[in-house]
PDB file of C-alpha atoms in Angstrom:
ATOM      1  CA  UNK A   1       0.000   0.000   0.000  1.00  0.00           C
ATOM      2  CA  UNK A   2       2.620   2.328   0.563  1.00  0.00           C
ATOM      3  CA  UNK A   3       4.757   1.617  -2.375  1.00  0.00           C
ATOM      4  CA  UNK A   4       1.501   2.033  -4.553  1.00  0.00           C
ATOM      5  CA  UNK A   5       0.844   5.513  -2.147  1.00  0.00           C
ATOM      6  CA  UNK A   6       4.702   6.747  -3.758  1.00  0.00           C
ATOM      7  CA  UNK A   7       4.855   5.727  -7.269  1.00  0.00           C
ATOM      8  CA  UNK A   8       2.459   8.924  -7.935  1.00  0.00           C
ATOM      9  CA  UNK A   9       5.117  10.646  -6.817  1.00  0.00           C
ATOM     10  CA  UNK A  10       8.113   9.220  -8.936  1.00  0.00           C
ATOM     11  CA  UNK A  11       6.445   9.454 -12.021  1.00  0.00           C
ATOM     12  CA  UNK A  12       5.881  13.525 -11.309  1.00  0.00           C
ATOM     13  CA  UNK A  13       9.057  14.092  -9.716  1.00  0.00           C
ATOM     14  CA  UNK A  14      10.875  12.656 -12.656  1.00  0.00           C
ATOM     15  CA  UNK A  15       9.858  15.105 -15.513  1.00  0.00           C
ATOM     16  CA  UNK A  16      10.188  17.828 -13.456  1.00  0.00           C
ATOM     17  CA  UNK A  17      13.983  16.795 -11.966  1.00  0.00           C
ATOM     18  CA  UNK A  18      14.567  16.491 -15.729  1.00  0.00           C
ATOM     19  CA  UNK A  19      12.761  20.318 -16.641  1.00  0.00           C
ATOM     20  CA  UNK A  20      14.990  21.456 -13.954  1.00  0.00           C
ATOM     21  CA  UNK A  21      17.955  20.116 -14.981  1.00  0.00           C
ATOM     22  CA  UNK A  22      17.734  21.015 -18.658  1.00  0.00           C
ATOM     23  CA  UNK A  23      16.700  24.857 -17.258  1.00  0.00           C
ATOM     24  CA  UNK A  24      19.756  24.679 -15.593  1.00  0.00           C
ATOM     25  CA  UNK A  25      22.091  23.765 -18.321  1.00  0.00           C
ATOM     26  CA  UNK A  26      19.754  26.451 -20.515  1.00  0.00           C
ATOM     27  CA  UNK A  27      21.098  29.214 -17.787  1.00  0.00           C
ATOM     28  CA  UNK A  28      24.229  27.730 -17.502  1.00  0.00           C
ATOM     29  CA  UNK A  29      24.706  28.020 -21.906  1.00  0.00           C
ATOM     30  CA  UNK A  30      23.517  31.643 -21.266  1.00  0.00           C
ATOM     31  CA  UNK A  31      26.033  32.927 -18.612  1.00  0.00           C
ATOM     32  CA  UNK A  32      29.257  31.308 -20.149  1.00  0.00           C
ATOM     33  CA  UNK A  33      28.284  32.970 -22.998  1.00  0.00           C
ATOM     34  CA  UNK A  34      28.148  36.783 -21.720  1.00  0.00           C
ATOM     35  CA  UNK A  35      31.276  35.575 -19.296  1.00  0.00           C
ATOM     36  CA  UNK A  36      33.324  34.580 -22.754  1.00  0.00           C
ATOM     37  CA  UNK A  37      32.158  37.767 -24.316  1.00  0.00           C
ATOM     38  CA  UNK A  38      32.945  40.104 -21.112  1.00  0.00           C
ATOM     39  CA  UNK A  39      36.778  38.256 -21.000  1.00  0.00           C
ATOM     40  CA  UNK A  40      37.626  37.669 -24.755  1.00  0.00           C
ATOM     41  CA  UNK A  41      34.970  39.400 -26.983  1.00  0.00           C
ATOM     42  CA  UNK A  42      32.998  38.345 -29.426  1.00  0.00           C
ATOM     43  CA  UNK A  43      35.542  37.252 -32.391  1.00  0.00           C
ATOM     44  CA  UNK A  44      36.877  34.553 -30.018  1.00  0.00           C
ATOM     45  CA  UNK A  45      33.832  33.279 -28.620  1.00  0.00           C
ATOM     46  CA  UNK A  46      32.349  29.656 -29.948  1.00  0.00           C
ATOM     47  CA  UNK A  47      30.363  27.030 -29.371  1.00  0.00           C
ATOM     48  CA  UNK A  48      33.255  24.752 -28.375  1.00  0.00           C
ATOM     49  CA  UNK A  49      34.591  27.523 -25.683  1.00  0.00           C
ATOM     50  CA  UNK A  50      30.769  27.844 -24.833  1.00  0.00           C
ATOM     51  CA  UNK A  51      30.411  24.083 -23.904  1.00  0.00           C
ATOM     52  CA  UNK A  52      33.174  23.974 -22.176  1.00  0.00           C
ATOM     53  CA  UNK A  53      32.784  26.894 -19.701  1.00  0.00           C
ATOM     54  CA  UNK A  54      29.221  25.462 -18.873  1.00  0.00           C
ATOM     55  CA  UNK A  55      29.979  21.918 -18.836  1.00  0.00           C
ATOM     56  CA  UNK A  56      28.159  20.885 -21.712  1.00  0.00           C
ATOM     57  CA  UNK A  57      28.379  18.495 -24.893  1.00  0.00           C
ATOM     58  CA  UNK A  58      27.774  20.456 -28.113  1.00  0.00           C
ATOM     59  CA  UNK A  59      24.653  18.773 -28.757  1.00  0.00           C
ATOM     60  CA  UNK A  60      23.165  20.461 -25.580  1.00  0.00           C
ATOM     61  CA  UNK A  61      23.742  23.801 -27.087  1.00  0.00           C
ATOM     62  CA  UNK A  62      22.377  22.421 -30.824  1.00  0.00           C
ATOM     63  CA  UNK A  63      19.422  21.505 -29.099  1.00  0.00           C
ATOM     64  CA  UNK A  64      18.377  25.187 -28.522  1.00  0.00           C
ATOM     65  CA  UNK A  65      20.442  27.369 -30.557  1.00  0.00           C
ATOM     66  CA  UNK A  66      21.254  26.981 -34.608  1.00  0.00           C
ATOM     67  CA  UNK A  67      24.790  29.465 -34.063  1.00  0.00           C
ATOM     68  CA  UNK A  68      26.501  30.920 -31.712  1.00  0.00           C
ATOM     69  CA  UNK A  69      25.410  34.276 -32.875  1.00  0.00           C
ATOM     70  CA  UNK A  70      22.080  32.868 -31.542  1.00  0.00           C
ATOM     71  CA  UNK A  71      22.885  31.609 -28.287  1.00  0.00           C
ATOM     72  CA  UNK A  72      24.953  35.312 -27.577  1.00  0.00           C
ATOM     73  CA  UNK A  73      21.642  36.965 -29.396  1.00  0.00           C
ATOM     74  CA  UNK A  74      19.311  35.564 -26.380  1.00  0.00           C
ATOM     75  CA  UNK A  75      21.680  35.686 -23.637  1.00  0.00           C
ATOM     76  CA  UNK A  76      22.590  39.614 -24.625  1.00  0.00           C
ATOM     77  CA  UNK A  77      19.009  40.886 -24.603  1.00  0.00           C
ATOM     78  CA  UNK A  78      18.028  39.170 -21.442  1.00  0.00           C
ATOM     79  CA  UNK A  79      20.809  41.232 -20.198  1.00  0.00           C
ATOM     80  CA  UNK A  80      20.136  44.042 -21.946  1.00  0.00           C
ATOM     81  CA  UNK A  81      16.545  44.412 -20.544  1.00  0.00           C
ATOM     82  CA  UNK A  82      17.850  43.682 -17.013  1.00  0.00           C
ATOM     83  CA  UNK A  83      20.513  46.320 -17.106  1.00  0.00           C
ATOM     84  CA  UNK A  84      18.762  49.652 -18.918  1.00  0.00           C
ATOM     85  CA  UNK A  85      15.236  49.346 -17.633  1.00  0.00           C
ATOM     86  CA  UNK A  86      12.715  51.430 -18.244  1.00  0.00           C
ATOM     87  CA  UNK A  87      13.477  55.033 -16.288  1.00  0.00           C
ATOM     88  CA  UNK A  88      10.330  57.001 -14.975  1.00  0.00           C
ATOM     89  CA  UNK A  89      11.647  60.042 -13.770  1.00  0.00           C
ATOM     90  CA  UNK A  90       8.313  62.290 -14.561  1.00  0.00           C
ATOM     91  CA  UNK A  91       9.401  63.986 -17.595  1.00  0.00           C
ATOM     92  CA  UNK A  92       9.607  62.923 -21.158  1.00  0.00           C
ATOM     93  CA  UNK A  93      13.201  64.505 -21.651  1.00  0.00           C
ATOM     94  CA  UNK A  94      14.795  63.655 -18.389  1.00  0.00           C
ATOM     95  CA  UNK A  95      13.835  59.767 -19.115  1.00  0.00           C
ATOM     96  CA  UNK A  96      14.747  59.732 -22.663  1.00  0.00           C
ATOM     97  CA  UNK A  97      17.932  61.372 -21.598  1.00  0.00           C
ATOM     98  CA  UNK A  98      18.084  58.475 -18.995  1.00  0.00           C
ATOM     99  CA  UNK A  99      17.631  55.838 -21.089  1.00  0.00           C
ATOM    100  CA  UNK A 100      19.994  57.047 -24.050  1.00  0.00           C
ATOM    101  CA  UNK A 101      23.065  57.705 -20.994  1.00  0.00           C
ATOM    102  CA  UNK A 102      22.258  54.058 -19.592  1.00  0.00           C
ATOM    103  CA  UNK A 103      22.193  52.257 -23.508  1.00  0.00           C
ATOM    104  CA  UNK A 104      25.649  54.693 -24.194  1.00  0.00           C
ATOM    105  CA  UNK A 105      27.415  53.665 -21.127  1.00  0.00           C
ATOM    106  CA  UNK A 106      26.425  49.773 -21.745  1.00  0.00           C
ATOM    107  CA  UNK A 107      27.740  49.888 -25.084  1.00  0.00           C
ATOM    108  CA  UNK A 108      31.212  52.136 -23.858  1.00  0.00           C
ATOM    109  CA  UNK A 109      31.408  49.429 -21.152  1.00  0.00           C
ATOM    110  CA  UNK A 110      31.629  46.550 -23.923  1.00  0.00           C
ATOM    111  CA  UNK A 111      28.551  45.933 -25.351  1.00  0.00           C
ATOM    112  CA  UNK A 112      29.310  47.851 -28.423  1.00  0.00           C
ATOM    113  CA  UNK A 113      31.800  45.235 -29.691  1.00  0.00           C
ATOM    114  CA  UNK A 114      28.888  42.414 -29.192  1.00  0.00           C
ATOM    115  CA  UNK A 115      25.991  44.306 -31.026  1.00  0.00           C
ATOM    116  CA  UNK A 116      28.586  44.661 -34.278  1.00  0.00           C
ATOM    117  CA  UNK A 117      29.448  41.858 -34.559  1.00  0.00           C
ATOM    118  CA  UNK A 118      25.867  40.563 -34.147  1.00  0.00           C
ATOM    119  CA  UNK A 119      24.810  43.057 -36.486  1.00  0.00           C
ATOM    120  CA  UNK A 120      27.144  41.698 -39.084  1.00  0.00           C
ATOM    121  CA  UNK A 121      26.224  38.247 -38.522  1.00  0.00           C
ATOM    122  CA  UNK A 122      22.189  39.577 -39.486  1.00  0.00           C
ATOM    123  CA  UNK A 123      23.381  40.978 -42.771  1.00  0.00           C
ATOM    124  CA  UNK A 124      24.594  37.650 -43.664  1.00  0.00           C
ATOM    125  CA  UNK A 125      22.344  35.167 -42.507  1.00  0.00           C
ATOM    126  CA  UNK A 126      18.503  35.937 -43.078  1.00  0.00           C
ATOM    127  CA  UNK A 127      17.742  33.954 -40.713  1.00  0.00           C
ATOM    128  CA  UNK A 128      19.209  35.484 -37.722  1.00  0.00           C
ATOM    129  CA  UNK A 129      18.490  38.718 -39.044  1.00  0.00           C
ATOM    130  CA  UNK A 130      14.817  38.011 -38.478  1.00  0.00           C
ATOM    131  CA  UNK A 131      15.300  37.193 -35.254  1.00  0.00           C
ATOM    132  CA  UNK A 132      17.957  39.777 -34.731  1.00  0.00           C
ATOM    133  CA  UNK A 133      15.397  42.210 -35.568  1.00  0.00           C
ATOM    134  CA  UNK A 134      12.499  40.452 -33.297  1.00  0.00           C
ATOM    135  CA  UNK A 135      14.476  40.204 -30.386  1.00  0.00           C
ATOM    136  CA  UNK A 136      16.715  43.120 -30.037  1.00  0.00           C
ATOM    137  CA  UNK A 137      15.791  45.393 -32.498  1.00  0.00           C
ATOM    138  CA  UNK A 138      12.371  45.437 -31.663  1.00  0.00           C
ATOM    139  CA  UNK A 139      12.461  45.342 -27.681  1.00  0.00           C
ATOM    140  CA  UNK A 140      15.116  48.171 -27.688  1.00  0.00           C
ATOM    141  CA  UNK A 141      12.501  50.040 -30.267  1.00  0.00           C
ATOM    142  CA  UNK A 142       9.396  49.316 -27.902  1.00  0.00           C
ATOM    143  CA  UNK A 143      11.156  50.580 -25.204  1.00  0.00           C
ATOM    144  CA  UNK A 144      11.537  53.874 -25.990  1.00  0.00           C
ATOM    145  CA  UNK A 145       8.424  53.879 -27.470  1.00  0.00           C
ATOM    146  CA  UNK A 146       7.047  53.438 -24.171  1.00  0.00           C
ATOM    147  CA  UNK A 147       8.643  56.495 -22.960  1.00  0.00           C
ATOM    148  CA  UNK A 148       7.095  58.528 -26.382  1.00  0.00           C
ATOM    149  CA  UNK A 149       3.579  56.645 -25.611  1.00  0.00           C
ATOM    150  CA  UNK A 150       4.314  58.324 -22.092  1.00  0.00           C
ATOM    151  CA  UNK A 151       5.039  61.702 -22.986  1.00  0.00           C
ATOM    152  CA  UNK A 152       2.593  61.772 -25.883  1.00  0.00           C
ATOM    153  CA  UNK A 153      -0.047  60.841 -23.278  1.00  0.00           C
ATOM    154  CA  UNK A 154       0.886  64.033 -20.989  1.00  0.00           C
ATOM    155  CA  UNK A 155       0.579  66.452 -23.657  1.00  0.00           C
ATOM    156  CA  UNK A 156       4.773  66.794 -24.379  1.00  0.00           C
ATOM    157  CA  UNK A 157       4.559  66.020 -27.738  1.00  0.00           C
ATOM    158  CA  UNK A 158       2.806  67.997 -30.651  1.00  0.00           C
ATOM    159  CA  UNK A 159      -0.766  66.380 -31.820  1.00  0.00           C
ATOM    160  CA  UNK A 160      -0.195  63.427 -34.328  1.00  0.00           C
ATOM    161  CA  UNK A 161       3.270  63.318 -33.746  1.00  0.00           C
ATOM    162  CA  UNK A 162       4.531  60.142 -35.600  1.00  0.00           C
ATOM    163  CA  UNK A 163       6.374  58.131 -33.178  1.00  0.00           C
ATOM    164  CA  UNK A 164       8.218  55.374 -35.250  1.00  0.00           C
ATOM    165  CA  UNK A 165       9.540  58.488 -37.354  1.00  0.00           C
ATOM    166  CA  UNK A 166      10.695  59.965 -33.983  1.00  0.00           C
ATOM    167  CA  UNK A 167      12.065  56.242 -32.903  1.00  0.00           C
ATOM    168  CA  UNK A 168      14.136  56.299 -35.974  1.00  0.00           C
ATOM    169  CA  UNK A 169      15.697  59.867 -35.469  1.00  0.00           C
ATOM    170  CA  UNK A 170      16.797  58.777 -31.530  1.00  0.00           C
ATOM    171  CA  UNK A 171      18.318  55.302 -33.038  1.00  0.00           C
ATOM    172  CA  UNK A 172      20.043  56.146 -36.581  1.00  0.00           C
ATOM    173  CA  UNK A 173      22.473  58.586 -35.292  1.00  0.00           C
ATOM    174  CA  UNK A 174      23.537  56.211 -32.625  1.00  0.00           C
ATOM    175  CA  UNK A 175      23.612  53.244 -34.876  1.00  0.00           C
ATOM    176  CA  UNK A 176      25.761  55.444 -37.335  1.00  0.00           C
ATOM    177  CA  UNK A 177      27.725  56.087 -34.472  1.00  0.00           C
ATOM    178  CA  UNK A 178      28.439  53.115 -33.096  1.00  0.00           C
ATOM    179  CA  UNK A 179      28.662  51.042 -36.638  1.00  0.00           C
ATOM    180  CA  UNK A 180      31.228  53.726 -37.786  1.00  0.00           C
ATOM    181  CA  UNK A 181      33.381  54.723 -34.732  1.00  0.00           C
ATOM    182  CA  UNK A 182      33.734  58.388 -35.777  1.00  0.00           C
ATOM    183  CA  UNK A 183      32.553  60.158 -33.154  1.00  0.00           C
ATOM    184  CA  UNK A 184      31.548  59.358 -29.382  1.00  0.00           C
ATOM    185  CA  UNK A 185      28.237  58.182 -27.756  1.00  0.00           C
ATOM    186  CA  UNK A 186      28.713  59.833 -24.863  1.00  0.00           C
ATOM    187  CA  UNK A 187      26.215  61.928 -22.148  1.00  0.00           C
ATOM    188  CA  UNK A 188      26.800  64.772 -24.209  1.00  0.00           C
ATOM    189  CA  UNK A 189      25.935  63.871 -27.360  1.00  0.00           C
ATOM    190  CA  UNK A 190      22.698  62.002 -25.306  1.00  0.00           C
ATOM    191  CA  UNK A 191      21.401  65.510 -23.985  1.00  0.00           C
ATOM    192  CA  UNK A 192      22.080  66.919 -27.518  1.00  0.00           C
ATOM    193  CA  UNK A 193      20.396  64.389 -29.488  1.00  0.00           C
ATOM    194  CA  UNK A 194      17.512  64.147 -26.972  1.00  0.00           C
ATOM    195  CA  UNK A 195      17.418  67.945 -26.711  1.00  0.00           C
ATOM    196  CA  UNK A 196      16.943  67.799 -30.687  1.00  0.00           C
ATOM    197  CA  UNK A 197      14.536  65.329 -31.338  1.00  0.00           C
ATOM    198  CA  UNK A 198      12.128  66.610 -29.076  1.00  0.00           C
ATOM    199  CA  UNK A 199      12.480  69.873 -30.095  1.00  0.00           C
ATOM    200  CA  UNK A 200      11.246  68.686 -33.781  1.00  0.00           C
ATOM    201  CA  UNK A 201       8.508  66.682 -31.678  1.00  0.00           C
ATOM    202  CA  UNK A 202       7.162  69.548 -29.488  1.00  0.00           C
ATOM    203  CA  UNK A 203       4.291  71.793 -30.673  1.00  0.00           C
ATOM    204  CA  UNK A 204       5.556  75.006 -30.744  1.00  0.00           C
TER     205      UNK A 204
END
């Protein structure tokens, strides 16, 4: 009677030992990943030096990830989230200006070398690119189209102003920047190019 009472409880304790244990080599992928990229960059990361730093056969990481641009694609915009959330300091310019100092300082602090080389890996596989584009592209987009939707909502933008036109005037400059080194992305240039754009966007 009471080995019939505990079988239940085998056969449910089973899957879920093996859920957690898979979850764990998941998180496990994820941090050697940004650890390899924080020590050696991005040129010299792989999925051999991956495996290896989390303790993993190959075919672990294959069973979630196509590349190794994908496995540093997910593990860099879980980070990315976690380290520049959303600022709500009461003001549309004082948390755009937060958010572009936070993103600048991320990329100064070695980020930047990760999202070019990513970038370069979109142009030449479609495939990545589209989820490039879903996952980073797009949440770093919506993001600061929250803070528009924000402002927009407490009367600090001009009537009908087009937001994804405005999104595109905060990003391609820094983009430019960062893609072609020529000039910094600093707090300066984020109070001038937030001082700008919202100049354009404000009804006079």
């Amino acid at each position: 009677m009471s080995g019939e009472e505990q079988q239940p409880n085998k056969e449910r304790s089973g899957p879920l030992s093996a859920r957690r244990r898979s979850q764990q080599a998941h998180d496990a992928i994820l941090r050697a990943a940004l650890t390899i990229l924080e020590q050696r960059g991005y040129a010299a990361l792989s999925i051999e030096s991956i495996a290896a730093l989390a303790g993993v056969g190959k075919q672990t990481i294959y069973r979630w990830w196509p590349s190794k641009a994908a496995v540093v694609l997910e593990a860099f915009a879980k980070q990315a989230a976690l380290d520049n959330p959303l600022p709500d300091n009461h003001t549309l310019h004082e948390n755009v200006l937060a958010f572009l100092e936070t993103t600048f300082r991320l990329l100064n602090e070695g980020a930047a070398k990760t999202v070019r080389g990513l970038m370069a890996e979109a142009q030449l596989d479609p495939a990545f690119g589209e989820e490039f584009r879903r996952t980073f592209i797009h949440a770093r987009r919506q993001s600061l189209l929250a803070l528009l939707e924000r402002g927009a909502e407490r009367g600090e933008l001009a009537p009908n102003t087009d937001l994804e036109l405005l999104l595109d005037m905060f990003y391609g400059p820094m983009w430019y920047r960062l893609l072609n080194q020529h000039a910094p992305l600093n707090n300066a240039f984020a109070r001038q190019l937030t001082d700008f754009v919202l100049r354009q966007a404000r009804d006079e």
